[in-house]
Phi, psi and omega in degrees: 000127182267151179286154177296145179296145178281128180299146174289153178297141177275099186223161174301145179107342176295141182221163172206153177226132176235158179237137179223147176250130181293123176254166176306321182290350180265356186283159179302319180294324181288325183264000176080021180252015180165187185242008184254150181273055178232166181309125178283142180302320177299328178288317176303316179299315179299320178294321177297317178295322178299321179293323178294319178298318180296326183295330183247003184307316183286352182259357182269133177290164177306136178087353181260155173212183175232150178236143179286140179233338181203141181219137172219099183233132177257121178268110193262336189209144180284149177231122182282167174304135181097344179293143178254126180246142172251122182248124182246140175228140177224138177287119180263332186202139174233130176224091184066242180273348182276131180230123179253134183240150163260143180228149176210137177242132181231146175235118183052039178083347181273134179292122180259327180198153178203162178165211185221140177231135176245134178231158176236133178281130182225159169281120188301313182296315179295319179300312182293331180292344181276354180285126180297143179280000000 
């Protein structure tokens, strides 16, 4: 039986990149954030958050996760159904359990969105126990 891997230190400089293809279900009209058949801003935000989670996944101890607490993302350019986006997240600052990321989404090298996401590392079980019944 092998031991669980030791988490990497949670430090500035950790990065992750994910790729997503815009589907009909990702459009502004489909998610209720507008009337156009282009990538909806809420979906872009979710993809940015997914990249932040990927950036620190190997640094979280067993039972821990992170939760989003603050987001500032500027959606700069429309992306049609079928467009492929590369979303990058990098840890810019760590202060205890608080982790601040820079995020950028590109389509064919062109910047589609960018900004900052803040997450806090929590014990998943303890966090869920705080939900009122």
